[in-house]
Phi, psi and omega in degrees: 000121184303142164272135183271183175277142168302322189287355208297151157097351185263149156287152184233331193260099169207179166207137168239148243198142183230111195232128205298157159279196179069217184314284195327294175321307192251015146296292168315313198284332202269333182292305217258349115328303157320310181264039224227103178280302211226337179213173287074121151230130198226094191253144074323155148247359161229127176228091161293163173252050187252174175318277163029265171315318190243358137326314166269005168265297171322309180291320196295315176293318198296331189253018133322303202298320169293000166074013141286108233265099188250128190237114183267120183233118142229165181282133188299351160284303196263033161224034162254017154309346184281120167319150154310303174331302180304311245223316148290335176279287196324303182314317150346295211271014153107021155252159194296056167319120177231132130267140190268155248297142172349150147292323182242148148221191078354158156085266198294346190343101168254149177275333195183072144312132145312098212250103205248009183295150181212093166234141143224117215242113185260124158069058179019063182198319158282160188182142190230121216212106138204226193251357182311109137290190189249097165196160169011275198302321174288007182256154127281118202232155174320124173063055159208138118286152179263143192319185184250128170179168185242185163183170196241149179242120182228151176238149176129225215260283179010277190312320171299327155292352167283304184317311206287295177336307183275334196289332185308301203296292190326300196289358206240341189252156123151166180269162158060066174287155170210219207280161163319129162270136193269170195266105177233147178275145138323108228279301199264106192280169153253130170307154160303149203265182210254352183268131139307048177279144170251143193232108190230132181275108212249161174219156192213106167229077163344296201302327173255021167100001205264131164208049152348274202293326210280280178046275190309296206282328161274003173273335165290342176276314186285330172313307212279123160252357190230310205181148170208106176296130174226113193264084181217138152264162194059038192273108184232052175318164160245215205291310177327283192310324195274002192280301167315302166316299185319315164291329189278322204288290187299340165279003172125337202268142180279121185249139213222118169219144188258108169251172180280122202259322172263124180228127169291005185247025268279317207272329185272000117345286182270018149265311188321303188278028141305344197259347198309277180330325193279301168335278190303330170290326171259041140083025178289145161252119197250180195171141187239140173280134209241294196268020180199191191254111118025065186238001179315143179230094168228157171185152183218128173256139159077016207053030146234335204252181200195127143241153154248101203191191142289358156286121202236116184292091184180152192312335182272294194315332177265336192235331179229035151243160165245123193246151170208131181251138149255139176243153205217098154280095190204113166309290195316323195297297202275348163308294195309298208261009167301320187304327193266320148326318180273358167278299215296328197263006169262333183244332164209032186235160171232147166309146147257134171313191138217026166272298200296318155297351173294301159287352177256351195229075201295193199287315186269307189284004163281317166327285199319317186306301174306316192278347185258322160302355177259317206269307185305336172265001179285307144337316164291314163311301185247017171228004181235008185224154204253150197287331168225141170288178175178144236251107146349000000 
């Protein structure tokens, strides 16, 4: 694979923030709705109708209502708990609703592309880009922690590619389309901030040729001299990727992977661990995360590059979603969140072995393993993915 120049695609004038997922998350999100003059583009791919949900549905209204021009897309699968009912008031109170595209269609037929991206980007100069969706579970609420996970707050020349990046989607995705919104800046901006970060936005849509992010994690593999950190829920490399560890393992690099000790998903558990043995024979260092369920996409190499995002190393995330990273070459950045990795594997995580995987996992939970890593991509393949590529 030709190496592109590293830097093409980055921004340089920006500052970004690395924000826990939970309370810190929708404290930053509900504020920065609160301050948003002129735009809200607001993508989800789960918008529950629990407190949570309709906290952020409320503000998301209020600054309709304040003559702020707000355009909501979530996906129409993991986002139909929202009512009709619901989904007539907001519009009501003046914001822009969309789902994104059908489960089903003619012609081209698919059950369901993915719209699993979690951005929300305000008066196209702020932005809030991870793995958050918006319910409960992501939250911290009494006697409940929220699952693990992350997301980056960034301001600058970034976030205006985010601005272009969502207004692109609205217009091209979603039922019940209407005319275009043409692409305008704000007359009234926040200067560009005076720090020097590079910020580059990757995106990953199999079906329209974007394969961005899976890229990223093998030009990061391919890169790497020292270490390299991984953060995944649903962690399924496939073979392209798992090729690249192995080549990273033989120069020399220490690969470090955080998997889920809790998963809401059980059969991509118990595929995830069919892989356990291949990890360990090549000399990964594994760790299952213990206290709460596991949803995070983060991952860092060498101390300087970092992604953050909705991308999960794993066959839907590379073929049937539309996903968005933000990624940051920034030491002082990728310190921080190398830093936050090594509290999850020092403090609330346990090794796995591979004596121990031997012994917890015999003969019969190896078959089941195998059979839930088979079915699952078999799964993927055929009820989440589309059939033909197609052309921008």
């Amino acid at each position: 694979m030709k190496k592109p120049n590293p830097l093409k695609g980055y921004t340089s004038r920006n500052r970004v923030e690395l924000v826990r997922g939970g309370k810190a998350y929708f404290e930053n999100l509900i504020r920065l709705l609160d301050e948003a003059t002129h735009s809200i583009h607001f993508q989800m791919y789960i918008l529950d109708e629990d407190e949570t949900g309709g906290e952020v549905l409320e503000h998301l209204c209020l600054a309709a209502e304040r003559g702020v021009k707000v355009y909501m897309l979530v996906d129409g699968y993991a986002s139909l708990h929202l009512t009709k009912k619901r989904i007539r008031a907001i519009r009501g109170r003046g914001v822009h609703f969309r789902w994104f595209e059908p489960l089903l269609r003619a012609r081209k037929f698919y059950f369901g592309r993915r719209l699993h991206q979690k951005v929300c980007v305000v008066d196209a100069d702020t932005a809030l880009v991870g793995g958050v969706n918006v319910s409960n579970r992501y939250n911290d609420l009494p006697g409940q922690s929220a699952w693990l996970d992350w997301a980056v707050l960034v301001e600058g020349e970034a976030a205006e590619k985010l601005y272009q990046v969502c207004l692109e989607l609205w217009n091209k995705a979603g039922w019940g389309k209407s005319k275009p919104i043409q692409f305008r800046l704000p007359h009234h901006r926040k200067p560009l901030p005076e720090e020097n970060c590079l910020v580059r936005v990757r995106r990953q849509d199999w079906v329209r040729f974007r394969i961005e992010i899976s890229n990223s994690y093998l030009h990061m593999m391919q890169d790497a001299k020292k270490e390299v950190y991984m953060l995944s829920s649903y962690f399924l490399p496939g073979r392209q990727m798992r090729k690249a560890m192995e080549n990273a393992v033989k120069r020399g690099v220490k690969i470090y992977v955080i998997a889920a000790g809790k998963s809401d998903v059980w059969m991509a558990k118990e595929a995830e661990r069919y892989l356990y043995r291949w990890l360990l024979k090549n000399k990964i260092s594994l760790f299952e995360y213990q206290s709460n369920v596991l949803h995070g996409k983060i991952s860092c190499a060498d101390e300087k590059w970092a992604t953050v995002g909705s991308f999960n190393i794993n066959f839907i995330s590379a073929y049937a979603s539309i996903e968005l990273n933000l990624e940051v070459l920034d030491e002082k950045f990728t310190a921080h969140v190398k830093q936050e990795l090594l509290e999850i594997i020092q403090q609330e995580s346990v090794p796995v072995t591979e004596s121990e995987a031997q012994q917890k996992y015999g003969w019969a939970a190896r078959a089941w393993q195998k059979i839930c890593y088979t079915s699952i991509r078999l799964i993927f393949v055929l009820f989440t993915f589309y059939f033909k590529q197609r052309r921008n």
